[in-house]
Amino acid sequence: MKDQKNNIKVGFTTGDMNGIGPEILLNSLRDGELLSKCTPIIYGPLKNLNYTSTHFGFKISFNKIISAEQSQEGKINLVDCFKNPPEISFGLLNKEMGHAAFESIKRAVRDLKDGKIDILVTPPINKEAIHSQEFQFMGHTDYINSEINGNSTMMMVSSDLRLALLTEHIPVSRVTDSITYNVIKNKVKALNQTLIRDFLIEQPKIAILSIDPHVGDGGVISDNDKKIMVPAINKMQDFGVLVYGPFSADSFFGSSEHKKYDLIIAAYHDQGLTPFKTLSFGMGVNYTSGLDRIRTSPDHGTAYSIAGKGVASNESFLCSVHLAIEIYQRRKVYDEKLKNKSYNTQ
């Protein structure tokens, strides 16, 4: 029987082409290993990708197509949806390049939504460069969530750690007011289902970190955790979700408590991302959980300071591709089991 793995259509945006995105993208595709696992479809300008390939000495040929339906297995397919792309200037912030990055994202997300690609993997963008009247989002996740069914949450994934956030890209001054009983309940419920379906963990164990230092020190610092966190956690436990906490964040990772759980939920961005990036050593993946489509990205930015120098690591990017494919395959297994279970109970 023919191996079907390479029939998985993986869409790739270009990211900010003045950053390291095109380098790590093409470096990941050039040796052919990924071609045995999926059919890649890049959404970007042929002129710029040829320039990148030549600049880094990559020997890559592109199969230029009009739409994803024309993609061919065993080839690096390219949907060129650009008329006059800006010239690449490695390391420079350029609003025109930000607009080009958005055009790549917009076309790829549309095809993901329409089922023309199975998975989307996105190299990094520069938020200042891409921000415009048309793109008034905090990043990829917010835009994709506005276009595709679901309630997305950024989940960071490495080989031995999964971490999600109650609040994402907002000022620290707004964190406490943004964390409500319903936010906690809805996030935990959705993330628990993600662990079951996308990671095939039958009874996930989830830990939540406290809003305030030392869980508020019994009200000496604050009673936010007692009033907000504890009731929501208790209610989710009543629903059968194995969620525990809130735990004081300052010692949670250093004492290796995180190893006891399938997912850690942090109250805010730096509380979670600082230990995650310290422990994942450049091998982390940003997974947009909670959607009916699959999107991943590396856990780093455009790295303008090293763009064009040929020293950017593509390890996190490769991890992003492999995780996306694994989740796609796990969903098929889970959905088939659910279908058979429903059929057998009728």
PDB file of C-alpha atoms in Angstrom, residues 119-123 144 285-288 294-298 317 319-325 327:
ATOM      1  CA  ILE A 119      -1.533  22.326   8.142  1.00  0.00           C
ATOM      2  CA  LEU A 120      -0.013  25.791   8.326  1.00  0.00           C
ATOM      3  CA  VAL A 121       3.506  26.541   9.599  1.00  0.00           C
ATOM      4  CA  THR A 122       4.471  30.196   9.955  1.00  0.00           C
ATOM      5  CA  PRO A 123       8.006  31.630  10.185  1.00  0.00           C
ATOM      6  CA  ILE A 144      -5.921  33.227  12.577  1.00  0.00           C
ATOM      7  CA  VAL A 285       7.089  25.191  19.216  1.00  0.00           C
ATOM      8  CA  ASN A 286       4.239  27.688  19.338  1.00  0.00           C
ATOM      9  CA  TYR A 287       1.019  25.740  18.701  1.00  0.00           C
ATOM     10  CA  THR A 288      -2.305  27.494  18.173  1.00  0.00           C
ATOM     11  CA  ILE A 294      -3.652  23.125  12.725  1.00  0.00           C
ATOM     12  CA  ARG A 295      -1.054  25.898  12.868  1.00  0.00           C
ATOM     13  CA  THR A 296       2.413  25.914  14.426  1.00  0.00           C
ATOM     14  CA  SER A 297       5.437  28.206  14.380  1.00  0.00           C
ATOM     15  CA  PRO A 298       8.937  28.316  15.904  1.00  0.00           C
ATOM     16  CA  PHE A 317      11.209  25.414  12.809  1.00  0.00           C
ATOM     17  CA  CYS A 319      10.139  20.839  15.398  1.00  0.00           C
ATOM     18  CA  SER A 320       7.163  22.991  14.371  1.00  0.00           C
ATOM     19  CA  VAL A 321       6.667  21.038  11.157  1.00  0.00           C
ATOM     20  CA  HIS A 322       7.026  17.637  12.815  1.00  0.00           C
ATOM     21  CA  LEU A 323       4.641  18.542  15.656  1.00  0.00           C
ATOM     22  CA  ALA A 324       2.016  19.803  13.211  1.00  0.00           C
ATOM     23  CA  ILE A 325       2.174  16.548  11.246  1.00  0.00           C
ATOM     24  CA  ILE A 327      -1.094  16.433  15.631  1.00  0.00           C
TER      25      ILE A 327
END
